Each structure stands twice: as structure tokens, then as C-alpha cells.
Tab-separated table of C-alpha atoms in Angstrom:
chain	number	residue	atom	x	y	z
A	1	UNK	CA	124.559	63.319	106.654
A	2	UNK	CA	125.421	67.032	106.841
A	3	UNK	CA	126.070	67.084	103.092
A	4	UNK	CA	122.683	65.406	102.460
A	5	UNK	CA	120.923	68.001	104.611
A	6	UNK	CA	122.572	70.795	102.663
A	7	UNK	CA	121.501	69.239	99.357
A	8	UNK	CA	117.940	68.818	100.631
A	9	UNK	CA	117.804	72.375	101.868
A	10	UNK	CA	119.166	73.673	98.577
A	11	UNK	CA	116.500	71.911	96.514
A	12	UNK	CA	113.730	72.910	98.913
A	13	UNK	CA	113.014	69.752	100.935
A	14	UNK	CA	110.376	70.211	103.645
A	15	UNK	CA	111.317	67.772	106.463
A	16	UNK	CA	107.852	67.884	107.996
A	17	UNK	CA	106.118	67.160	104.707
A	18	UNK	CA	108.686	64.651	103.548
A	19	UNK	CA	108.345	66.079	100.046
A	20	UNK	CA	110.999	67.509	97.778
A	21	UNK	CA	109.787	70.802	96.264
A	22	UNK	CA	112.161	72.002	93.585
A	23	UNK	CA	112.391	75.790	93.324
A	24	UNK	CA	110.758	75.802	89.901
A	25	UNK	CA	107.817	73.570	90.829
A	26	UNK	CA	104.474	75.335	90.119
A	27	UNK	CA	102.346	76.025	93.160
A	28	UNK	CA	99.301	73.949	93.985
A	29	UNK	CA	96.780	74.102	96.795
A	30	UNK	CA	97.479	72.009	99.892
A	31	UNK	CA	95.176	69.010	100.520
A	32	UNK	CA	94.405	70.524	103.927
A	33	UNK	CA	91.750	73.184	103.381
A	34	UNK	CA	88.415	74.532	104.638
A	35	UNK	CA	85.285	72.397	104.690
A	36	UNK	CA	83.573	74.377	101.915
A	37	UNK	CA	86.425	74.095	99.405
A	38	UNK	CA	86.654	71.692	96.485
A	39	UNK	CA	89.976	71.345	94.611
A	40	UNK	CA	90.129	70.452	90.911
A	41	UNK	CA	92.505	70.659	87.927
A	42	UNK	CA	95.407	69.065	89.745
A	43	UNK	CA	94.732	71.066	92.922
A	44	UNK	CA	95.209	74.379	91.112
A	45	UNK	CA	91.553	75.501	91.243
A	46	UNK	CA	89.799	76.101	94.559
A	47	UNK	CA	86.019	76.529	94.489
A	48	UNK	CA	83.807	77.381	97.425
A	49	UNK	CA	80.858	75.030	97.123
A	50	UNK	CA	78.396	76.688	99.538
A	51	UNK	CA	77.951	79.638	101.908
A	52	UNK	CA	80.667	82.311	101.995
A	53	UNK	CA	83.071	81.070	104.670
A	54	UNK	CA	85.070	77.982	105.741
A	55	UNK	CA	87.171	78.333	102.606
A	56	UNK	CA	90.761	78.787	103.792
A	57	UNK	CA	93.406	77.251	101.497
A	58	UNK	CA	97.216	77.079	101.531
A	59	UNK	CA	99.969	76.467	99.007
A	60	UNK	CA	101.203	72.876	99.017
A	61	UNK	CA	104.770	73.968	99.703
A	62	UNK	CA	106.486	76.906	101.375
A	63	UNK	CA	107.120	79.894	99.128
A	64	UNK	CA	110.437	81.672	98.833
A	65	UNK	CA	111.258	85.298	99.465
A	66	UNK	CA	110.131	87.388	96.449
A	67	UNK	CA	108.402	84.375	94.886
A	68	UNK	CA	105.164	85.606	93.356
A	69	UNK	CA	101.910	83.757	94.014
A	70	UNK	CA	99.668	84.287	90.969
A	71	UNK	CA	95.889	83.986	91.446
A	72	UNK	CA	93.288	84.196	88.695
A	73	UNK	CA	89.678	84.970	89.565
A	74	UNK	CA	87.789	82.267	87.667
A	75	UNK	CA	84.248	83.051	88.817
A	76	UNK	CA	82.632	85.924	90.644
A	77	UNK	CA	79.363	85.656	92.523
A	78	UNK	CA	76.920	88.524	93.024
A	79	UNK	CA	75.271	86.949	96.065
A	80	UNK	CA	77.817	88.127	98.609
A	81	UNK	CA	80.092	91.060	99.266
A	82	UNK	CA	83.823	91.299	99.812
A	83	UNK	CA	86.718	89.484	98.211
A	84	UNK	CA	89.567	87.110	99.067
A	85	UNK	CA	91.830	87.562	102.057
A	86	UNK	CA	95.406	86.582	101.375
A	87	UNK	CA	98.772	86.462	103.064
A	88	UNK	CA	101.099	83.911	104.624
A	89	UNK	CA	101.206	81.220	107.284
A	90	UNK	CA	104.280	80.194	109.245
A	91	UNK	CA	102.367	77.149	110.498
A	92	UNK	CA	102.520	73.923	108.491
A	93	UNK	CA	98.953	73.324	107.168
A	94	UNK	CA	99.215	69.693	108.292
A	95	UNK	CA	99.161	70.934	111.878
A	96	UNK	CA	95.770	72.548	111.194
A	97	UNK	CA	94.035	69.433	109.869
A	98	UNK	CA	90.458	69.347	111.172
A	99	UNK	CA	90.972	72.611	113.053
A	100	UNK	CA	90.534	75.316	110.414
A	101	UNK	CA	88.299	78.237	111.452
A	102	UNK	CA	85.582	79.941	109.428
A	103	UNK	CA	87.655	82.952	108.461
A	104	UNK	CA	91.267	83.845	107.901
A	105	UNK	CA	90.586	87.345	109.261
A	106	UNK	CA	90.440	87.581	112.192
A	107	UNK	CA	90.278	83.931	113.301
A	108	UNK	CA	93.773	83.070	112.044
A	109	UNK	CA	95.387	86.511	111.991
A	110	UNK	CA	94.691	86.904	115.708
A	111	UNK	CA	97.035	83.971	116.314
A	112	UNK	CA	100.836	84.087	116.033
A	113	UNK	CA	102.302	82.893	112.747
A	114	UNK	CA	99.491	84.117	110.447
A	115	UNK	CA	99.347	87.296	108.363
A	116	UNK	CA	96.518	88.215	105.971
A	117	UNK	CA	94.415	91.145	104.777
A	118	UNK	CA	91.285	91.626	102.639
A	119	UNK	CA	91.649	92.537	98.962
A	120	UNK	CA	89.481	95.367	97.632
A	121	UNK	CA	86.633	93.899	95.603
A	122	UNK	CA	87.344	96.077	92.568
A	123	UNK	CA	90.632	94.193	92.045
A	124	UNK	CA	88.839	90.834	91.918
A	125	UNK	CA	87.014	91.118	88.592
A	126	UNK	CA	86.406	87.901	86.676
A	127	UNK	CA	89.527	86.714	84.786
A	128	UNK	CA	91.745	89.307	86.431
A	129	UNK	CA	95.100	88.012	87.641
A	130	UNK	CA	96.675	89.251	90.847
A	131	UNK	CA	99.979	88.315	92.414
A	132	UNK	CA	101.595	88.837	95.760
A	133	UNK	CA	104.932	88.089	97.396
A	134	UNK	CA	106.881	88.843	100.556
A	135	UNK	CA	110.166	90.722	100.619
A	136	UNK	CA	113.104	89.968	102.891
A	137	UNK	CA	112.034	92.873	105.136
A	138	UNK	CA	108.577	91.325	105.705
A	139	UNK	CA	106.610	93.602	103.364
A	140	UNK	CA	103.840	91.942	101.350
A	141	UNK	CA	103.597	93.490	97.880
A	142	UNK	CA	100.751	92.849	95.444
A	143	UNK	CA	99.836	93.689	91.871
A	144	UNK	CA	96.920	93.246	89.476
A	145	UNK	CA	97.084	92.426	85.770
A	146	UNK	CA	100.819	93.017	85.645
A	147	UNK	CA	100.717	96.379	87.450
A	148	UNK	CA	102.355	96.743	90.846
A	149	UNK	CA	100.034	98.230	93.469
A	150	UNK	CA	102.639	98.536	96.206
A	151	UNK	CA	102.951	97.267	99.764
A	152	UNK	CA	99.744	95.613	100.986
A	153	UNK	CA	100.825	95.109	104.579
A	154	UNK	CA	104.000	94.509	106.568
A	155	UNK	CA	105.330	92.645	109.568
A	156	UNK	CA	105.717	89.117	108.203
A	157	UNK	CA	108.410	87.072	109.967
A	158	UNK	CA	110.608	85.957	107.073
A	159	UNK	CA	112.969	83.982	109.307
A	160	UNK	CA	110.480	81.116	109.206
A	161	UNK	CA	109.108	78.961	106.409
A	162	UNK	CA	106.023	80.565	104.891
A	163	UNK	CA	103.085	78.960	103.103
A	164	UNK	CA	100.805	81.053	100.920
A	165	UNK	CA	97.417	81.578	102.569
A	166	UNK	CA	94.139	82.504	100.819
A	167	UNK	CA	90.599	82.724	102.164
A	168	UNK	CA	88.228	82.160	99.207
A	169	UNK	CA	85.770	84.665	100.622
A	170	UNK	CA	82.721	86.641	99.482
A	171	UNK	CA	82.136	87.124	95.774
A	172	UNK	CA	85.466	85.531	94.819
A	173	UNK	CA	84.132	81.995	94.981
A	174	UNK	CA	86.442	80.277	92.447
A	175	UNK	CA	90.162	81.024	92.127
A	176	UNK	CA	93.080	79.414	90.301
A	177	UNK	CA	96.777	79.219	91.101
A	178	UNK	CA	98.498	80.252	87.883
A	179	UNK	CA	101.910	78.954	86.835
A	180	UNK	CA	104.196	82.033	86.808
A	181	UNK	CA	106.259	80.500	84.025
A	182	UNK	CA	103.396	81.209	81.660
A	183	UNK	CA	103.478	84.644	80.074
A	184	UNK	CA	101.210	86.936	82.023
A	185	UNK	CA	100.836	89.292	79.079
A	186	UNK	CA	99.826	86.499	76.696
A	187	UNK	CA	97.382	85.136	79.238
A	188	UNK	CA	95.764	88.540	79.709
A	189	UNK	CA	95.583	89.203	75.968
A	190	UNK	CA	93.773	85.899	75.456
A	191	UNK	CA	91.300	86.828	78.147
A	192	UNK	CA	90.840	90.402	77.004
A	193	UNK	CA	87.849	89.799	74.656
A	194	UNK	CA	85.998	88.064	77.482
A	195	UNK	CA	86.635	90.575	80.234
A	196	UNK	CA	88.712	93.725	79.864
A	197	UNK	CA	90.934	94.804	82.695
A	198	UNK	CA	89.023	96.744	85.334
A	199	UNK	CA	89.293	100.494	85.072
A	200	UNK	CA	89.085	103.142	87.737
A	201	UNK	CA	85.732	104.822	88.043
A	202	UNK	CA	85.906	108.268	86.537
A	203	UNK	CA	83.957	111.350	87.457
A	204	UNK	CA	80.623	111.708	85.638
A	205	UNK	CA	80.904	113.878	82.555
A	206	UNK	CA	79.080	117.176	82.718
A	207	UNK	CA	78.030	118.832	79.451
A	208	UNK	CA	79.968	121.918	78.505
A	209	UNK	CA	77.798	125.064	78.788
A	210	UNK	CA	76.718	126.326	75.381
A	211	UNK	CA	78.162	129.749	74.700
A	212	UNK	CA	76.850	132.359	72.316
A	213	UNK	CA	79.197	133.180	69.467
A	214	UNK	CA	80.087	136.489	71.076
A	215	UNK	CA	81.111	134.702	74.272
A	216	UNK	CA	83.120	131.864	72.789
A	217	UNK	CA	86.311	133.909	72.548
A	218	UNK	CA	85.971	135.592	75.907
A	219	UNK	CA	87.453	134.649	79.284
A	220	UNK	CA	86.420	131.293	80.710
A	221	UNK	CA	84.332	131.960	83.831
A	222	UNK	CA	85.994	130.987	87.084
A	223	UNK	CA	83.153	128.651	88.011
A	224	UNK	CA	82.620	124.897	88.109
A	225	UNK	CA	79.561	123.068	86.797
A	226	UNK	CA	77.530	120.994	89.255
A	227	UNK	CA	74.974	118.316	88.431
A	228	UNK	CA	72.777	119.101	91.431
A	229	UNK	CA	73.759	122.599	92.536
A	230	UNK	CA	73.692	124.404	89.213
A	231	UNK	CA	71.883	127.346	90.783
A	232	UNK	CA	74.928	128.052	92.976
A	233	UNK	CA	77.785	129.988	91.445
A	234	UNK	CA	80.680	127.825	92.566
A	235	UNK	CA	83.987	129.645	92.565
A	236	UNK	CA	86.972	127.396	92.026
A	237	UNK	CA	88.757	126.275	95.163
A	238	UNK	CA	91.516	123.820	96.014
A	239	UNK	CA	92.684	121.569	98.790
A	240	UNK	CA	95.618	122.726	100.889
A	241	UNK	CA	98.895	121.133	99.781
A	242	UNK	CA	100.673	121.880	103.052
A	243	UNK	CA	99.210	118.930	104.949
A	244	UNK	CA	97.121	115.935	103.894
A	245	UNK	CA	96.518	112.544	105.454
A	246	UNK	CA	99.202	109.895	105.132
A	247	UNK	CA	97.091	107.889	102.671
A	248	UNK	CA	95.929	110.734	100.403
A	249	UNK	CA	97.301	112.137	97.165
A	250	UNK	CA	96.170	115.260	95.284
A	251	UNK	CA	96.074	115.857	91.548
A	252	UNK	CA	97.945	118.735	89.897
A	253	UNK	CA	95.210	121.279	90.529
A	254	UNK	CA	94.661	120.052	94.110
A	255	UNK	CA	90.944	119.709	93.357
A	256	UNK	CA	90.781	115.884	93.438
A	257	UNK	CA	91.851	113.851	96.453
A	258	UNK	CA	92.360	110.086	96.268
A	259	UNK	CA	92.886	107.717	99.180
A	260	UNK	CA	95.300	104.829	98.662
A	261	UNK	CA	93.571	101.705	97.322
A	262	UNK	CA	94.705	99.451	100.128
A	263	UNK	CA	93.915	101.786	103.045
A	264	UNK	CA	90.631	102.879	104.597
A	265	UNK	CA	91.615	105.757	106.890
A	266	UNK	CA	93.945	108.763	107.248
A	267	UNK	CA	92.329	110.452	104.267
A	268	UNK	CA	92.424	114.021	105.558
A	269	UNK	CA	92.274	117.027	103.250
A	270	UNK	CA	91.870	120.703	104.190
A	271	UNK	CA	90.438	123.590	102.202
A	272	UNK	CA	93.058	126.098	101.114
A	273	UNK	CA	91.232	128.956	102.886
A	274	UNK	CA	88.734	129.460	105.728
A	275	UNK	CA	84.998	129.157	105.060
A	276	UNK	CA	83.138	132.362	105.788
A	277	UNK	CA	79.678	132.377	107.439
A	278	UNK	CA	77.044	132.036	104.742
A	279	UNK	CA	79.349	130.273	102.259
A	280	UNK	CA	78.784	126.767	100.900
A	281	UNK	CA	81.314	124.089	99.974
A	282	UNK	CA	80.349	121.468	97.367
A	283	UNK	CA	82.183	118.194	96.742
A	284	UNK	CA	81.499	115.245	94.446
A	285	UNK	CA	82.202	111.562	95.160
A	286	UNK	CA	84.170	110.115	92.234
A	287	UNK	CA	84.968	106.611	93.437
A	288	UNK	CA	83.862	104.231	96.180
A	289	UNK	CA	85.095	100.940	97.600
A	290	UNK	CA	82.396	98.630	98.989
A	291	UNK	CA	84.924	96.443	100.817
A	292	UNK	CA	85.095	99.008	103.616
A	293	UNK	CA	82.491	100.481	105.941
A	294	UNK	CA	82.046	104.072	107.091
A	295	UNK	CA	82.206	107.168	104.985
A	296	UNK	CA	83.120	110.817	104.832
A	297	UNK	CA	83.726	112.892	107.931
A	298	UNK	CA	83.348	116.672	107.621
A	299	UNK	CA	84.445	119.296	110.095
A	300	UNK	CA	85.769	122.776	110.759
A	301	UNK	CA	88.978	123.679	112.527
A	302	UNK	CA	90.794	126.762	113.662
A	303	UNK	CA	94.127	125.024	113.050
A	304	UNK	CA	96.396	126.136	110.218
A	305	UNK	CA	97.357	123.120	108.029
A	306	UNK	CA	100.835	124.602	107.688
A	307	UNK	CA	101.351	123.896	111.374
A	308	UNK	CA	100.124	120.296	111.143
A	309	UNK	CA	101.955	117.145	110.074
A	310	UNK	CA	100.481	114.091	108.404
A	311	UNK	CA	101.817	111.821	111.144
A	312	UNK	CA	100.014	113.840	113.831
A	313	UNK	CA	96.559	113.213	112.311
A	314	UNK	CA	94.816	110.217	113.950
A	315	UNK	CA	93.182	107.262	112.214
A	316	UNK	CA	89.893	108.042	113.989
A	317	UNK	CA	88.832	111.615	113.268
A	318	UNK	CA	86.994	111.869	116.597
A	319	UNK	CA	90.388	111.962	118.315
A	320	UNK	CA	90.918	115.385	116.729
A	321	UNK	CA	88.611	116.773	119.410
A	322	UNK	CA	91.357	116.073	121.950
A	323	UNK	CA	93.811	118.400	120.200
A	324	UNK	CA	94.440	121.898	121.629
A	325	UNK	CA	93.140	123.688	118.526
A	326	UNK	CA	89.462	124.267	117.799
A	327	UNK	CA	87.921	121.219	116.072
A	328	UNK	CA	84.281	120.291	115.485
A	329	UNK	CA	83.110	117.545	113.138
A	330	UNK	CA	80.518	114.971	112.126
A	331	UNK	CA	81.339	111.452	110.976
A	332	UNK	CA	79.413	109.511	108.316
A	333	UNK	CA	77.791	112.539	106.708
A	334	UNK	CA	76.919	110.252	103.789
A	335	UNK	CA	76.168	106.727	104.985
A	336	UNK	CA	76.057	104.989	101.591
A	337	UNK	CA	77.913	107.065	98.986
A	338	UNK	CA	77.776	106.354	95.280
A	339	UNK	CA	79.911	107.665	92.456
A	340	UNK	CA	78.467	110.961	91.278
A	341	UNK	CA	76.894	111.944	94.599
A	342	UNK	CA	77.337	115.614	95.448
A	343	UNK	CA	77.381	116.998	98.987
A	344	UNK	CA	76.891	120.629	99.922
A	345	UNK	CA	78.081	121.935	103.305
A	346	UNK	CA	76.866	125.394	104.340
A	347	UNK	CA	78.128	127.414	107.305
A	348	UNK	CA	75.102	129.411	108.449
A	349	UNK	CA	75.255	132.872	109.951
A	350	UNK	CA	73.975	131.364	113.196
A	351	UNK	CA	76.832	128.827	113.370
A	352	UNK	CA	74.723	125.879	112.202
A	353	UNK	CA	76.480	123.697	109.625
A	354	UNK	CA	73.982	122.330	107.117
A	355	UNK	CA	74.479	119.295	104.889
A	356	UNK	CA	72.569	118.542	101.697
A	357	UNK	CA	72.912	115.442	99.506
A	358	UNK	CA	72.228	115.789	95.765
A	359	UNK	CA	70.251	119.005	96.355
A	360	UNK	CA	68.065	117.269	98.908
A	361	UNK	CA	66.779	118.857	102.127
A	362	UNK	CA	69.274	120.506	104.456
A	363	UNK	CA	69.999	118.938	107.824
A	364	UNK	CA	72.074	120.329	110.673
A	365	UNK	CA	75.103	118.114	111.354
A	366	UNK	CA	76.765	120.277	114.030
A	367	UNK	CA	77.232	123.853	115.211
A	368	UNK	CA	80.396	125.893	114.962
A	369	UNK	CA	81.738	128.989	116.665
A	370	UNK	CA	81.807	131.652	113.953
A	371	UNK	CA	83.532	134.173	116.171
A	372	UNK	CA	86.800	132.593	114.987
A	373	UNK	CA	87.868	131.813	111.395
A	374	UNK	CA	87.564	128.108	110.654
A	375	UNK	CA	88.747	125.995	107.764
A	376	UNK	CA	86.793	122.983	106.419
A	377	UNK	CA	88.439	119.572	106.435
A	378	UNK	CA	87.293	116.182	105.150
A	379	UNK	CA	88.364	112.691	106.144
A	380	UNK	CA	87.954	110.452	103.083
A	381	UNK	CA	87.178	107.408	105.173
A	382	UNK	CA	85.779	103.931	104.486
A	383	UNK	CA	83.550	103.562	101.418
A	384	UNK	CA	84.348	106.911	99.806
A	385	UNK	CA	87.775	106.728	98.191
A	386	UNK	CA	88.069	109.606	95.741
A	387	UNK	CA	86.428	113.040	95.873
A	388	UNK	CA	86.450	116.227	93.814
A	389	UNK	CA	86.188	119.738	95.215
A	390	UNK	CA	83.686	121.465	92.920
A	391	UNK	CA	83.997	124.853	94.549
A	392	UNK	CA	82.722	127.346	97.097
A	393	UNK	CA	79.499	129.317	96.729
A	394	UNK	CA	79.683	132.847	98.158
A	395	UNK	CA	77.287	133.969	100.862
A	396	UNK	CA	73.874	135.170	99.777
A	397	UNK	CA	72.502	138.596	100.668
A	398	UNK	CA	72.380	138.972	104.451
A	399	UNK	CA	68.624	139.488	104.434
A	400	UNK	CA	68.109	135.952	103.207
A	401	UNK	CA	70.003	134.558	106.184
A	402	UNK	CA	68.229	136.246	109.060
A	403	UNK	CA	68.941	134.096	112.108
A	404	UNK	CA	65.905	132.260	113.436
A	405	UNK	CA	67.301	130.590	116.543
A	406	UNK	CA	65.585	131.808	119.700
A	407	UNK	CA	67.090	132.043	123.139
A	408	UNK	CA	65.739	129.349	125.423
A	409	UNK	CA	65.939	131.566	128.540
A	410	UNK	CA	64.738	135.196	128.587
A	411	UNK	CA	66.164	137.898	130.862
A	412	UNK	CA	64.551	137.959	134.262
A	413	UNK	CA	64.079	141.722	134.206
A	414	UNK	CA	63.630	144.503	131.675
A	415	UNK	CA	66.772	145.309	129.812
A	416	UNK	CA	67.768	147.224	126.692
A	417	UNK	CA	67.606	145.359	123.406
A	418	UNK	CA	71.011	144.096	122.216
A	419	UNK	CA	72.771	145.994	119.493
A	420	UNK	CA	73.194	144.526	116.016
A	421	UNK	CA	75.635	141.675	115.734
A	422	UNK	CA	78.065	140.919	112.991
A	423	UNK	CA	78.782	137.281	111.985
A	424	UNK	CA	81.940	137.540	114.050
A	425	UNK	CA	80.076	138.315	117.291
A	426	UNK	CA	76.637	137.029	118.311
A	427	UNK	CA	74.524	136.445	115.178
A	428	UNK	CA	71.786	134.487	116.912
A	429	UNK	CA	70.526	137.428	118.988
A	430	UNK	CA	67.784	139.765	117.762
A	431	UNK	CA	69.279	142.183	115.245
A	432	UNK	CA	68.584	145.793	116.151
A	433	UNK	CA	70.215	149.186	115.961
A	434	UNK	CA	69.084	150.773	119.261
A	435	UNK	CA	71.073	148.836	121.796
A	436	UNK	CA	73.630	149.571	124.424
A	437	UNK	CA	74.744	146.039	125.176
A	438	UNK	CA	78.478	145.534	125.538
A	439	UNK	CA	79.813	142.510	123.701
A	440	UNK	CA	81.225	141.050	126.904
A	441	UNK	CA	77.874	141.024	128.747
A	442	UNK	CA	76.109	137.787	129.600
A	443	UNK	CA	73.259	137.253	127.127
A	444	UNK	CA	71.010	135.916	129.914
A	445	UNK	CA	71.253	138.396	132.784
A	446	UNK	CA	72.841	141.327	130.903
A	447	UNK	CA	74.635	142.261	134.120
A	448	UNK	CA	77.700	140.063	134.638
A	449	UNK	CA	80.636	139.690	132.301
A	450	UNK	CA	81.143	136.531	130.227
A	451	UNK	CA	83.555	134.329	132.186
A	452	UNK	CA	83.012	130.778	130.889
A	453	UNK	CA	83.003	128.715	127.721
A	454	UNK	CA	80.460	126.046	126.731
A	455	UNK	CA	81.672	122.611	125.748
A	456	UNK	CA	81.473	121.411	123.045
A	457	UNK	CA	80.114	124.220	120.827
A	458	UNK	CA	82.762	126.628	122.168
A	459	UNK	CA	80.494	129.660	122.589
A	460	UNK	CA	81.416	132.273	125.224
A	461	UNK	CA	78.160	134.118	125.833
A	462	UNK	CA	77.164	133.772	129.515
A	463	UNK	CA	78.449	134.354	132.989
A	464	UNK	CA	79.306	131.232	134.938
A	465	UNK	CA	76.218	131.434	137.157
A	466	UNK	CA	73.753	131.730	134.251
A	467	UNK	CA	75.606	129.058	132.289
A	468	UNK	CA	75.236	126.577	135.147
A	469	UNK	CA	71.507	127.362	135.356
A	470	UNK	CA	71.191	126.945	131.592
A	471	UNK	CA	73.068	123.638	131.796
A	472	UNK	CA	70.713	122.363	134.515
A	473	UNK	CA	67.521	123.594	132.805
A	474	UNK	CA	67.288	123.350	129.038
A	475	UNK	CA	70.849	122.050	128.606
A	476	UNK	CA	71.230	123.936	125.307
A	477	UNK	CA	73.441	126.788	124.179
A	478	UNK	CA	71.272	129.935	123.819
A	479	UNK	CA	73.110	130.846	120.607
A	480	UNK	CA	73.260	127.665	118.563
A	481	UNK	CA	71.015	125.229	120.501
A	482	UNK	CA	73.842	122.717	120.694
A	483	UNK	CA	73.794	120.412	123.728
A	484	UNK	CA	75.900	121.728	126.604
A	485	UNK	CA	78.224	118.961	127.764
A	486	UNK	CA	80.154	121.025	130.287
A	487	UNK	CA	80.677	124.591	131.517
A	488	UNK	CA	84.307	125.643	131.826
A	489	UNK	CA	85.210	128.691	133.920
A	490	UNK	CA	87.629	131.121	132.249
A	491	UNK	CA	89.906	133.741	133.761
A	492	UNK	CA	91.476	136.834	132.281
A	493	UNK	CA	95.206	137.410	132.672
């Protein structure tokens, strides 16, 4: 009996199924599947017959460690969004008969013994062939059209029998289990005339500027062409190489940042130098991924990237506000990005950060404290997956940036006019030359020293008493008009 068990185990006998599955047997789909699935071609093709859900399928036998599951995308619908979810199940599909949920994620993955994740839609083009397998360490690796894409997710318990699991979801409405013994290269070459392998979206080509003959041999200007901001002279800039998000890679010139295909967060990049008041930063979206939601986050920080580590940057950029350094940001600055979109961020002399899309109207996304040097950072999050730093436009002449923000509370008694302010002090006050105001005076009463800081804009411009009154009245910072969330008392050493 013991010898028989060893023989059965060696040839792959599943005791629960009562079927002998030789190691070389091609994979088929299990007869237990979702209500909206129809199996054909010897149970190798699974088609979703209606709607976009209730289409979970399994392999008819357990798969082995490092055994590749090949899937060809037979048909692609344009009526839905998203693509297949795939992974593994440690539960025998027969135990799920009549009890399969609508979705693999999260209905099954929230239960023990199931592991799956959504495939990016760009990998699921018609006639493309993907494969995936699990390693002995529990890492699930996948590839497309013969090219390895790396680890898709981890944490699979390989001590148990594992069935392949696929949710025929979204636009991937017909899939086929391909026999790995067939030549993948031959199969792809036969399909090539019908549908070439998907290519990465490239940046839109911009015509080279026409040079006069006398200029053609001169020095190439240190400027970058922009489709929408051609009137701005964009000086070349680069992302900081010292620290980037865990899922980001930079090209050789550090001007293009790409988030990993299979991840949606931790896409942080920092400018290689601080942004001065009046300067503008322009970026271009090169590639998007519609499988995800959310988009770019833009912010300014007083932190030096050389003192940061990739592992210390959170998945949610809003958690940066809890760090000890100065951070201010706005999420989803571009709700629905498309390839070729250009975004211009301008740090005004009054601390207002303006955002413009494709040379459209400016809108204020947040206010920053310009009394300290700050460096721009971007979180390439969600839909946006690849961006290009076009450059930085220098500040215009100061007269074109005269601050227009008015103080919401006027002094209660006559007082001398404030002296002129540089961008590093108080740019939002009236600019004048005949003033005797000391920089440390409260801008409301002009009598007491500044002894508090406003949260969350960070301005230190009032005494504690006036700040509390301002908080209870208009509730806005008199410098940048940002909402006062709290008044924090400060003390000198």
C-alpha cells in the first residue's frame, strides 16, 4: 500500500479528485466554474457569456512549482474596463461547487487559501500570450509574449496543493489555456500578422526647431521643447538620483521616471534642486495605465532627498504630512491623465502653488511657505505610470508678479506701513520703501512679537493672541489665505 501511494504521488495522483494527472498532461479548465463561463475546445477555452463577473475558473489539476500556466487572450471586448485576475487556489474547486462568488478579488482573496491579483489591461491585447508560475518561495512570476515581467505578487503557501485560478474579468472575455509543449515563438510568429505584440506608449514626437544656416553649427540651446508651453523658456532639469520611490526607475539622464508595471504606488521622484519663488516646473505624461485609479500627487518639501530612504516613503503620500520635515502637497492634480498631457506647476511669490493643464487656466492647489527653500516632489500614482521632466522656467520680472492677496484683518490703530519684503520674508504684504516694521512683528497688531505658527500652511506672521482671533473670525492665514487648522504656540530658546 505504501509503495502504491508513492507511485501515485510520483505520477501526480489527486486523491480527492480520484484522477491521475501525469506531469506532462496539458492543463484544462476545471468543470467547476462561474455561472457566466462556457467551456469549449476540450475545456481549454473559457468564454464569459454575459455581464463582466461570475467568471472564475480553475485548472483541472494542481500545478507544480515552477510549472508555467500559459493563457492566450482570444477575444477582447471594448464594453468594459479591466482585465483578468489570476493566481492560485489551495482549495479543491470541487469544494466550491455552487458557491463561487462574483469576483476573485476580493471575494476569494479575502479568504484563506486564495491568492490573486489584477493584470494590467495593456498586457491583455488580443492574441497576446501570458504565462505565470509560482516559485518554491511563494513568489508568483509572470511574463508576456515570451518576456519575463518579474514577480507579480508573493506570499503563496507552496506547502499545499495549488490549482491555477483565473477570473475572466472585464475586457478579457475569452481566454485559452495553451499547451506549453507548443513552441511559444512559433505560435507568436503565426499570430504576428493579425496582431503585433503590444508596445509601450512612447512620448509624443515634437518637431525639431528649424535653425538658420548660421545657427546650425552653433551650441545647442539648453532648453526643452514643449507642446503647450512653448512660450516658456524651459531650462533642462533632472530628477534627484539620491532617493526615489521603491517602484520607480529613472533613465540615464534622470529626466524620465517610470513606475513598475505591476505596482500602483510608491512612485516618488524629487527635483534635483529647490524651486525658487516665481519659477515653473513642467512635466509631460508619457504613459498611463487605466487598470488603476488615482493620479499624480505634487508637493513641496524642505527635506533633502539625500537624507531620505526609499523604504521610509509611505504608500499614501498624505502620510508625508506626519513627518518632521516640512511637507505640503495635493493629490490627484490631474484626475484623468492621457499620454501627451503636460502639467505646469508654478510657485508664486505669494506662496500660492498654481497648476495648469495643457496651457489651460491656472488654479491654486495649495499654499507653501516660501520663507524656507523647498524642493518639488511627485508621486507617480495610479493611472499615470511614466512621466518626463521637460524643465524649469525661470521667474519672470518681479513687476509681473506683484502680490495681490489682501490681509483679511486690518490693524486696529494707525501704524507705519511695512517695509518692502523679499520673497524670503513676507511677500503678501504691501510693498513699500518707507517702513520701519521689524520682521518679527505681528502683521495684525504691529506691537507683539511673532510667537506662533499656523497649521497647515506653516506661516509665522502673528502673535498668539491675534492668531487665535484670526482663527475664530475669518479662519484664513493673512498671508496666503490658506485655511487655518490650528495655532501652535512657539517658544524661543
